[in-house]
Structure formats: structure tokens, C-alpha cells
mmCIF file of C-alpha atoms in Angstrom:
data_model
loop_
_atom_site.group_PDB
_atom_site.id
_atom_site.type_symbol
_atom_site.label_atom_id
_atom_site.label_comp_id
_atom_site.label_asym_id
_atom_site.label_seq_id
_atom_site.Cartn_x
_atom_site.Cartn_y
_atom_site.Cartn_z
ATOM 1 C CA MET A 622 0.000 0.000 0.000
ATOM 2 C CA SER A 623 2.956 2.328 0.500
ATOM 3 C CA ARG A 624 6.590 2.767 -0.357
ATOM 4 C CA TYR A 625 9.176 1.091 1.856
ATOM 5 C CA SER A 626 11.738 3.210 3.711
ATOM 6 C CA GLU A 627 14.696 1.984 5.780
ATOM 7 C CA GLU A 628 14.783 5.080 7.973
ATOM 8 C CA VAL A 629 14.774 3.745 11.534
ATOM 9 C CA PRO A 630 14.841 6.103 14.543
ATOM 10 C CA ALA A 631 16.913 4.931 17.469
ATOM 11 C CA ASP A 632 13.904 4.443 19.760
ATOM 12 C CA ASP A 633 12.094 2.012 17.472
ATOM 13 C CA GLU A 634 13.239 -1.117 19.272
ATOM 14 C CA ARG A 635 13.752 -2.611 22.711
ATOM 15 C CA GLU A 636 16.570 -4.995 23.511
ATOM 16 C CA ALA A 637 15.611 -8.547 24.336
ATOM 17 C CA PRO A 638 13.904 -8.418 27.755
ATOM 18 C CA CYS A 639 14.014 -12.193 28.285
ATOM 19 C CA LYS A 640 15.461 -15.388 26.831
ATOM 20 C CA ALA A 641 12.315 -16.149 24.818
ATOM 21 C CA ILE A 642 12.490 -12.851 22.881
ATOM 22 C CA ASP A 643 15.318 -11.810 20.543
ATOM 23 C CA LEU A 644 14.053 -8.302 19.838
ATOM 24 C CA ILE A 645 10.980 -6.096 20.300
ATOM 25 C CA ILE A 646 10.245 -3.809 17.346
ATOM 26 C CA ASN A 647 8.039 -0.752 17.814
ATOM 27 C CA ALA A 648 5.768 0.018 14.846
ATOM 28 C CA ARG A 649 6.759 3.278 13.107
ATOM 29 C CA PRO A 650 3.915 5.631 12.115
ATOM 30 C CA ARG A 651 3.711 6.605 8.450
ATOM 31 C CA ASP A 652 1.325 9.260 7.119
ATOM 32 C CA LEU A 653 -0.033 8.173 3.738
ATOM 33 C CA GLY A 654 -2.240 11.208 3.197
ATOM 34 C CA GLY A 655 -5.628 11.047 4.905
ATOM 35 C CA PHE A 656 -4.766 7.973 6.981
ATOM 36 C CA SER A 657 -1.793 6.410 8.684
ATOM 37 C CA VAL A 658 -0.111 3.037 8.946
ATOM 38 C CA ARG A 659 2.244 1.639 11.548
ATOM 39 C CA ARG A 660 5.149 -0.082 9.801
ATOM 40 C CA VAL A 661 6.885 -2.992 11.498
ATOM 41 C CA LEU A 662 8.699 -4.951 8.765
ATOM 42 C CA PRO A 663 11.119 -4.595 7.129
ATOM 43 C CA TYR A 664 13.260 -3.264 9.927
ATOM 44 C CA ALA A 665 16.949 -2.384 9.834
ATOM 45 C CA ARG A 666 17.957 -5.085 12.324
ATOM 46 C CA ARG A 667 15.261 -7.576 11.304
ATOM 47 C CA ARG A 668 14.260 -7.396 7.668
ATOM 48 C CA MET A 669 12.208 -10.614 7.616
ATOM 49 C CA VAL A 670 10.486 -13.159 9.844
ATOM 50 C CA GLY A 671 10.392 -16.405 7.905
ATOM 51 C CA PRO A 672 9.172 -15.340 4.441
ATOM 52 C CA PHE A 673 7.306 -12.267 5.791
ATOM 53 C CA ILE A 674 9.164 -9.205 4.498
ATOM 54 C CA PHE A 675 6.572 -6.447 4.938
ATOM 55 C CA PHE A 676 4.062 -5.889 7.740
ATOM 56 C CA ASP A 677 1.885 -2.767 8.002
ATOM 57 C CA HIS A 678 -0.763 -2.096 10.639
ATOM 58 C CA ILE A 679 -3.398 -0.003 8.831
ATOM 59 C CA GLY A 680 -5.365 2.450 10.977
ATOM 60 C CA PRO A 681 -7.685 2.306 12.732
ATOM 61 C CA ALA A 682 -8.826 5.206 10.565
ATOM 62 C CA VAL A 683 -12.261 6.840 10.354
ATOM 63 C CA PHE A 684 -13.300 8.333 7.016
ATOM 64 C CA GLU A 685 -16.086 10.866 6.781
ATOM 65 C CA PRO A 686 -18.716 10.476 4.032
ATOM 66 C CA GLY A 687 -17.126 11.211 0.676
ATOM 67 C CA LYS A 688 -13.637 10.291 1.872
ATOM 68 C CA GLY A 689 -11.644 7.117 1.405
ATOM 69 C CA ILE A 690 -8.497 5.421 0.152
ATOM 70 C CA ASP A 691 -7.331 5.621 -3.450
ATOM 71 C CA VAL A 692 -4.125 3.706 -4.022
ATOM 72 C CA ARG A 693 -3.674 3.931 -7.786
ATOM 73 C CA PRO A 694 -2.448 0.922 -9.817
ATOM 74 C CA HIS A 695 1.121 -0.039 -8.999
ATOM 75 C CA PRO A 696 3.317 -3.075 -9.765
ATOM 76 C CA HIS A 697 4.720 -5.987 -7.748
ATOM 77 C CA ILE A 698 7.135 -8.801 -8.574
ATOM 78 C CA ASN A 699 8.420 -11.962 -6.853
ATOM 79 C CA LEU A 700 6.147 -11.713 -3.791
ATOM 80 C CA ALA A 701 2.647 -12.391 -2.539
ATOM 81 C CA THR A 702 0.447 -9.854 -0.765
ATOM 82 C CA LEU A 703 -1.933 -10.818 2.030
ATOM 83 C CA THR A 704 -4.680 -8.488 3.269
ATOM 84 C CA TRP A 705 -6.500 -9.101 6.590
ATOM 85 C CA LEU A 706 -9.086 -6.626 7.879
ATOM 86 C CA PHE A 707 -10.637 -6.108 11.301
ATOM 87 C CA ASP A 708 -12.991 -3.311 10.179
ATOM 88 C CA GLY A 709 -14.123 -1.788 6.894
ATOM 89 C CA GLY A 710 -13.398 -2.891 3.366
ATOM 90 C CA LEU A 711 -11.024 -2.431 0.438
ATOM 91 C CA ARG A 712 -11.773 -2.872 -3.247
ATOM 92 C CA HIS A 713 -8.993 -4.772 -5.003
ATOM 93 C CA ARG A 714 -8.594 -4.626 -8.784
ATOM 94 C CA ASP A 715 -5.702 -6.250 -10.635
ATOM 95 C CA SER A 716 -4.386 -6.820 -14.125
ATOM 96 C CA LEU A 717 -5.769 -10.377 -14.142
ATOM 97 C CA GLY A 718 -9.265 -8.856 -14.205
ATOM 98 C CA THR A 719 -10.023 -9.414 -10.509
ATOM 99 C CA ASP A 720 -12.480 -6.980 -8.925
ATOM 100 C CA MET A 721 -13.103 -7.936 -5.293
ATOM 101 C CA VAL A 722 -14.119 -6.122 -2.108
ATOM 102 C CA ILE A 723 -12.501 -7.705 0.944
ATOM 103 C CA ARG A 724 -14.285 -7.586 4.307
ATOM 104 C CA PRO A 725 -13.202 -8.535 7.838
ATOM 105 C CA GLY A 726 -12.364 -12.186 8.335
ATOM 106 C CA ALA A 727 -11.790 -12.878 4.625
ATOM 107 C CA VAL A 728 -8.420 -13.329 2.927
ATOM 108 C CA ASN A 729 -7.092 -11.788 -0.266
ATOM 109 C CA TRP A 730 -3.867 -13.508 -1.352
ATOM 110 C CA MET A 731 -2.283 -12.090 -4.515
ATOM 111 C CA THR A 732 0.726 -13.841 -6.013
ATOM 112 C CA ALA A 733 2.727 -11.347 -8.046
ATOM 113 C CA GLY A 734 5.206 -13.849 -9.440
ATOM 114 C CA ARG A 735 6.718 -12.496 -12.657
ATOM 115 C CA GLY A 736 4.605 -9.353 -12.400
ATOM 116 C CA ILE A 737 1.179 -7.937 -11.627
ATOM 117 C CA ALA A 738 -0.395 -4.499 -11.175
ATOM 118 C CA HIS A 739 -3.240 -3.732 -8.785
ATOM 119 C CA SER A 740 -5.134 -0.913 -7.123
ATOM 120 C CA GLU A 741 -6.728 -0.590 -3.678
ATOM 121 C CA ARG A 742 -9.624 1.799 -3.217
ATOM 122 C CA THR A 743 -12.557 2.432 -0.928
ATOM 123 C CA ASP A 744 -15.712 0.872 -2.344
ATOM 124 C CA ASP A 745 -18.365 3.348 -3.513
ATOM 125 C CA GLY A 746 -20.897 2.374 -0.841
ATOM 126 C CA ASP A 747 -18.397 2.782 1.995
ATOM 127 C CA ARG A 748 -17.188 6.078 0.582
ATOM 128 C CA GLU A 749 -20.705 7.468 0.376
ATOM 129 C CA ALA A 750 -21.673 6.378 3.899
ATOM 130 C CA GLY A 751 -18.380 7.017 5.677
ATOM 131 C CA HIS A 752 -16.539 4.138 7.266
ATOM 132 C CA ARG A 753 -13.799 2.840 9.563
ATOM 133 C CA LEU A 754 -10.764 0.933 8.251
ATOM 134 C CA HIS A 755 -8.480 -1.251 10.357
ATOM 135 C CA GLY A 756 -6.316 -4.181 9.372
ATOM 136 C CA ILE A 757 -2.960 -5.696 8.508
ATOM 137 C CA GLN A 758 -1.267 -5.811 5.138
ATOM 138 C CA SER A 759 1.728 -8.079 4.688
ATOM 139 C CA TRP A 760 4.016 -9.251 1.919
ATOM 140 C CA VAL A 761 5.437 -12.748 1.689
ATOM 141 C CA ALA A 762 8.663 -13.252 -0.277
ATOM 142 C CA LEU A 763 8.377 -16.160 -2.679
ATOM 143 C CA PRO A 764 10.987 -18.948 -2.623
ATOM 144 C CA ASP A 765 13.554 -18.907 -5.433
ATOM 145 C CA GLU A 766 11.806 -21.553 -7.522
ATOM 146 C CA HIS A 767 8.494 -19.654 -7.438
ATOM 147 C CA GLU A 768 9.662 -16.054 -7.797
ATOM 148 C CA GLU A 769 8.696 -16.007 -11.494
ATOM 149 C CA ALA A 770 5.484 -18.009 -11.088
ATOM 150 C CA ASP A 771 2.360 -17.067 -12.977
ATOM 151 C CA PRO A 772 0.542 -14.233 -11.204
ATOM 152 C CA GLY A 773 -2.650 -15.222 -9.403
ATOM 153 C CA PHE A 774 -5.349 -13.993 -7.043
ATOM 154 C CA PHE A 775 -7.158 -16.074 -4.422
ATOM 155 C CA HIS A 776 -10.052 -15.008 -2.189
ATOM 156 C CA HIS A 777 -11.260 -17.010 0.814
ATOM 157 C CA THR A 778 -14.371 -16.263 2.850
ATOM 158 C CA PRO A 779 -14.322 -16.354 6.687
ATOM 159 C CA ASN A 780 -16.074 -19.713 6.900
ATOM 160 C CA GLU A 781 -13.282 -21.325 4.864
ATOM 161 C CA LEU A 782 -10.614 -20.584 7.466
ATOM 162 C CA PRO A 783 -9.926 -23.031 10.309
ATOM 163 C CA THR A 784 -10.751 -21.845 13.825
ATOM 164 C CA LEU A 785 -9.663 -23.459 17.067
ATOM 165 C CA THR A 786 -9.258 -22.773 20.771
ATOM 166 C CA SER A 787 -5.939 -23.086 22.579
ATOM 167 C CA ASP A 788 -5.679 -25.177 25.727
ATOM 168 C CA GLY A 789 -5.392 -21.863 27.583
ATOM 169 C CA GLY A 790 -8.600 -20.389 26.141
ATOM 170 C CA ALA A 791 -7.372 -18.225 23.217
ATOM 171 C CA ALA A 792 -9.641 -18.118 20.141
ATOM 172 C CA LEU A 793 -7.542 -18.688 17.006
ATOM 173 C CA THR A 794 -8.108 -18.205 13.286
ATOM 174 C CA LEU A 795 -5.539 -19.797 10.984
ATOM 175 C CA ILE A 796 -5.195 -17.322 8.124
ATOM 176 C CA ALA A 797 -2.464 -19.039 6.108
ATOM 177 C CA GLY A 798 -0.069 -21.943 6.388
ATOM 178 C CA GLU A 799 -0.015 -24.699 8.994
ATOM 179 C CA ALA A 800 -0.118 -24.588 12.799
ATOM 180 C CA TYR A 801 -1.370 -26.693 15.703
ATOM 181 C CA GLY A 802 -1.969 -29.644 13.385
ATOM 182 C CA VAL A 803 -4.346 -27.862 10.995
ATOM 183 C CA GLU A 804 -3.828 -26.227 7.583
ATOM 184 C CA SER A 805 -5.413 -23.178 5.979
ATOM 185 C CA PRO A 806 -6.782 -23.500 2.414
ATOM 186 C CA VAL A 807 -5.003 -20.252 1.476
ATOM 187 C CA GLN A 808 -2.292 -20.918 -1.089
ATOM 188 C CA HIS A 809 1.260 -20.715 0.247
ATOM 189 C CA LEU A 810 4.480 -21.585 -1.525
ATOM 190 C CA SER A 811 6.876 -22.107 1.396
ATOM 191 C CA PRO A 812 6.527 -23.308 5.006
ATOM 192 C CA LEU A 813 4.803 -20.577 7.029
ATOM 193 C CA PHE A 814 2.079 -19.796 9.552
ATOM 194 C CA TYR A 815 -0.117 -16.743 10.056
ATOM 195 C CA LEU A 816 -2.720 -16.598 12.821
ATOM 196 C CA GLN A 817 -5.052 -14.192 14.570
ATOM 197 C CA ALA A 818 -5.544 -14.763 18.302
ATOM 198 C CA GLU A 819 -8.319 -13.196 20.398
ATOM 199 C CA MET A 820 -7.541 -13.420 24.116
ATOM 200 C CA GLU A 821 -9.334 -12.385 27.290
ATOM 201 C CA ALA A 822 -7.409 -11.406 30.399
ATOM 202 C CA GLY A 823 -5.838 -14.478 32.010
ATOM 203 C CA THR A 824 -5.988 -16.707 28.937
ATOM 204 C CA THR A 825 -2.799 -18.265 27.587
ATOM 205 C CA LEU A 826 -1.377 -19.476 24.301
ATOM 206 C CA ALA A 827 1.682 -21.529 23.367
ATOM 207 C CA ALA A 828 3.314 -20.147 20.196
ATOM 208 C CA PRO A 829 3.853 -22.643 17.344
ATOM 209 C CA ASP A 830 7.203 -24.318 17.977
ATOM 210 C CA ASN A 831 7.947 -26.113 14.697
ATOM 211 C CA TYR A 832 9.278 -23.149 12.680
ATOM 212 C CA THR A 833 12.731 -21.567 12.649
ATOM 213 C CA GLU A 834 11.525 -17.942 12.773
ATOM 214 C CA ARG A 835 8.496 -16.624 14.673
ATOM 215 C CA ALA A 836 7.049 -13.333 15.832
ATOM 216 C CA ILE A 837 4.038 -12.029 17.746
ATOM 217 C CA TYR A 838 2.473 -8.623 17.035
ATOM 218 C CA VAL A 839 0.076 -6.953 19.493
ATOM 219 C CA VAL A 840 -2.796 -5.253 17.636
ATOM 220 C CA PHE A 841 -4.300 -4.027 20.912
ATOM 221 C CA GLY A 842 -4.007 -4.954 24.572
ATOM 222 C CA GLU A 843 -0.964 -6.307 26.378
ATOM 223 C CA VAL A 844 0.593 -9.723 26.860
ATOM 224 C CA GLU A 845 3.382 -11.153 28.952
ATOM 225 C CA ILE A 846 6.013 -13.499 27.519
ATOM 226 C CA ASP A 847 8.392 -15.102 29.998
ATOM 227 C CA GLY A 848 7.690 -12.226 32.387
ATOM 228 C CA ALA A 849 8.279 -9.492 29.777
ATOM 229 C CA ALA A 850 5.483 -7.121 28.739
ATOM 230 C CA VAL A 851 4.669 -6.720 25.029
ATOM 231 C CA ARG A 852 2.204 -3.945 24.272
ATOM 232 C CA GLU A 853 0.057 -2.553 21.458
ATOM 233 C CA GLY A 854 2.080 -1.744 18.361
ATOM 234 C CA GLU A 855 5.034 -3.946 19.342
ATOM 235 C CA MET A 856 6.326 -7.045 17.563
ATOM 236 C CA ALA A 857 8.222 -9.569 19.681
ATOM 237 C CA VAL A 858 10.639 -11.558 17.519
ATOM 238 C CA LEU A 859 10.969 -14.889 19.297
ATOM 239 C CA GLY A 860 14.137 -16.839 19.917
ATOM 240 C CA GLU A 861 14.785 -19.896 17.750
ATOM 241 C CA ASN A 862 13.615 -23.116 19.417
ATOM 242 C CA ALA A 863 12.567 -21.211 22.539
ATOM 243 C CA PRO A 864 9.313 -22.521 24.061
ATOM 244 C CA VAL A 865 6.995 -19.536 24.344
ATOM 245 C CA ARG A 866 3.796 -19.196 26.333
ATOM 246 C CA VAL A 867 1.807 -15.976 26.040
ATOM 247 C CA LEU A 868 -0.325 -14.646 28.907
ATOM 248 C CA ALA A 869 -2.961 -11.985 28.166
ATOM 249 C CA LYS A 870 -2.887 -9.177 30.746
ATOM 250 C CA ASP A 871 -6.169 -7.753 29.422
ATOM 251 C CA ARG A 872 -8.410 -8.186 26.387
ATOM 252 C CA THR A 873 -5.948 -8.589 23.521
ATOM 253 C CA ARG A 874 -5.712 -9.270 19.800
ATOM 254 C CA LEU A 875 -2.504 -10.787 18.445
ATOM 255 C CA MET A 876 -1.077 -11.719 15.062
ATOM 256 C CA LEU A 877 1.316 -14.676 15.114
ATOM 257 C CA LEU A 878 3.526 -15.162 12.055
ATOM 258 C CA GLY A 879 6.650 -16.875 10.838
ATOM 259 C CA GLY A 880 8.043 -19.766 8.896
ATOM 260 C CA GLU A 881 11.230 -20.964 7.276
ATOM 261 C CA PRO A 882 13.667 -18.429 5.791
ATOM 262 C CA VAL A 883 13.661 -18.174 1.989
ATOM 263 C CA GLY A 884 17.050 -16.449 1.744
ATOM 264 C CA GLU A 885 18.161 -12.855 1.423
ATOM 265 C CA ARG A 886 15.814 -10.543 -0.450
ATOM 266 C CA LYS A 887 16.213 -7.055 -1.867
ATOM 267 C CA ILE A 888 13.312 -4.643 -1.560
ATOM 268 C CA TRP A 889 12.799 -1.424 -3.498
ATOM 269 C CA TRP A 890 9.459 0.388 -3.671
ATOM 270 C CA ASN A 891 6.886 -2.373 -4.386
ATOM 271 C CA TYR A 892 9.460 -4.828 -5.714
ATOM 272 C CA VAL A 893 10.955 -7.760 -3.824
ATOM 273 C CA SER A 894 13.456 -10.162 -5.358
ATOM 274 C CA SER A 895 16.467 -12.330 -4.635
ATOM 275 C CA ARG A 896 18.173 -10.700 -7.655
ATOM 276 C CA PRO A 897 19.021 -6.989 -7.800
ATOM 277 C CA ASP A 898 19.101 -7.147 -11.620
ATOM 278 C CA ARG A 899 15.494 -8.378 -11.597
ATOM 279 C CA ILE A 900 14.420 -5.279 -9.675
ATOM 280 C CA GLU A 901 16.249 -3.086 -12.191
ATOM 281 C CA GLN A 902 14.423 -4.856 -15.015
ATOM 282 C CA ALA A 903 11.070 -4.347 -13.280
ATOM 283 C CA LYS A 904 11.820 -0.624 -12.975
ATOM 284 C CA ARG A 905 12.413 -0.419 -16.728
ATOM 285 C CA ASP A 906 9.329 -2.527 -17.461
ATOM 286 C CA TRP A 907 6.966 -0.290 -15.461
ATOM 287 C CA THR A 908 8.339 2.891 -17.018
ATOM 288 C CA ALA A 909 8.168 1.440 -20.534
ATOM 289 C CA ALA A 910 4.641 0.109 -19.993
ATOM 290 C CA ALA A 911 3.477 3.545 -18.853
ATOM 291 C CA GLN A 912 5.078 5.226 -21.852
ATOM 292 C CA ASP A 913 3.375 2.748 -24.208
ATOM 293 C CA GLY A 914 -0.039 3.041 -22.556
ATOM 294 C CA PHE A 915 0.144 -0.347 -20.763
ATOM 295 C CA PRO A 916 -0.449 -2.505 -23.861
ATOM 296 C CA GLU A 917 -1.979 -5.952 -23.580
ATOM 297 C CA GLY A 918 0.669 -8.661 -23.636
ATOM 298 C CA GLY A 919 3.311 -6.430 -22.048
ATOM 299 C CA PRO A 920 5.056 -7.128 -18.735
ATOM 300 C CA PHE A 921 2.531 -4.890 -16.928
ATOM 301 C CA THR A 922 -1.039 -3.924 -17.798
ATOM 302 C CA LEU A 923 -3.600 -1.895 -15.865
ATOM 303 C CA PRO A 924 -6.571 -3.454 -14.075
ATOM 304 C CA PRO A 925 -9.816 -3.160 -16.084
ATOM 305 C CA GLY A 926 -11.601 0.075 -15.258
ATOM 306 C CA GLU A 927 -8.406 1.853 -14.165
ATOM 307 C CA HIS A 928 -6.982 4.733 -16.198
ATOM 308 C CA GLU A 929 -4.205 6.061 -13.969
ATOM 309 C CA HIS A 930 -1.113 4.690 -12.277
ATOM 310 C CA ILE A 931 1.605 5.479 -9.740
ATOM 311 C CA PRO A 932 4.776 6.518 -11.605
ATOM 312 C CA LEU A 933 8.074 4.886 -10.778
ATOM 313 C CA PRO A 934 9.623 6.843 -7.869
ATOM 314 C CA ASP A 935 12.851 8.736 -8.271
ATOM 315 C CA ASP A 936 15.730 6.590 -6.973
ATOM 316 C CA GLY A 937 16.619 9.427 -4.612
#
């Protein structure tokens, strides 16, 4: 939804407060014009958690009637995007012809592969009535063998996603990947897990322990991990192989994420790739497509119904 920046103020992290936590990252506010996001990944000292390379906490934002989000068509390569909303809606259009409004509890998974363009806008009904928007947008780096896969879009309704209750009383929704012996139907191309946990004060949750890299993000509320407090807007990057039990100090919503590393990735604007030359090619492709009017059959085309685009940023 927004351009990546590596600028990291010195107070955006806390050193490991206990053996179970390697690092606590504080989300950094970013004003996107009319609404804000809190950016967590990538971070200077922790660019990825498993294959997750981008993690934005959107809002909560309240839009008056007539107002909304208009993210014009822009390109992606070599990654997948995953949108998860708590409130509101976003209308997704892409160059495959997809036109879908996502609502809370549903999943939009877009595989960019060799290249795709998409837009994200407030739906007309929401814009007319006024609305609230709150959610998480993340990017998943694709493994080497799938970086140039065919682009694709997959939508899953809330009743398609597995739900379960932890032995300590946390209500879980498995958004993508595998955890606790169950698997989400959402397409994934490398070992990963992505969960939402709703916890009341006093409930507990054991973090998945069969992945190399793991993290917990607090959407609201506060939890305790091995005696250390983790609060709203903080991501606790967990130690490898460390058993972790989470205790909710009050009513709390968490996102749990991680998986197996896919290797070093470069990120520039909306492009992610294992190969710097591939990002340079994608820059040229987007500029050339814009100059030629986004012709059919080219490396990038516009979503149907869209007639504008975000130009390639200046390298500076």
C-alpha cells in the first residue's frame, strides 16, 4: 500500500527483555495522506520473519462520508500480498481482471510472481456512507523456484478458514499456512504460519514451535512473555527453538507469524526479489509500460476500469 523506507529512529526497538524474545520492534507511524499506517517490517535489524518481508498495521482510521483510500495501480514482482481486515473494506482490482471487495475475516492472497499491477480503493458504498478501516497488510517473499510463477489472485471467505481454541482459552483463526496440526486452504508456496488470536485477560497461548523464525504482534491490549510485557504496536521476535507461552494481561488481539527463511531478499518500492538485476528490469518494465499506454501482452497492464497509475519513484 505504501513505499518502503529503511529510515529507523533509534527508539524504534527494545533490547531482548528475556530469553524467549530476541528483539521487540516498535511500529513506526507513516502518514499516507488522509490515513496512517504503523510499519513494522522490514526493519533495519530484522528485515524478515520467515518469508514475511513487509508488515503494516493499517489504521484504525475513520473516514467521513465522501472520503476514502485511493491507491492507484502499482506493480509488484516476486512476492505475494496478504490483506486481513478487522474493520471496513477495500476494493482490489488487478491486471488479471479481478475486482473484489474484501471484508473482515476474509483473505485476499495475490501472487505477483513475474509481475502484476493492482489498485486498492474504498468501495463506492463505503465512501458514500463514511466508514472505519483497520487491518494488517503483509508481503510474503516467494521462494527462489516460485519467484517467477504465474501471477494469481485467491479469495477465501471467513467460513473457509480453520478456527480453534488453545488449551489456555485463546480463540484462534488460521489465516495461512499450517499450525497446531491444521492447515489453511489459502495458497502458500513455502513453510509458514499466520494466525489471529483473540484473548481475554488471564488466557494463555503456546506459540507454534515447529518453525525456525516466529514473531508475535500486538494489535491491541498487552501480553506477557516469559515475564516481559509486550504492548500494542510492538512485535516480539521470538528466539529460535525457545518454548513460548503468552499470557494476556487484558483483552488482547494478536497476530502470530513466521516460517522458514527463503534467503536474502532485496526490496525497493513495491518490488521484492532475490536478484538486484530483476528489480532493475522491473523498474524499466513499469516505465516502458506507462510510456506505451500499458499494452496488452506487455510485462505490466492496468486493471480493467483503471486509467491512472503510480509513476516509478525517483531513486533518490
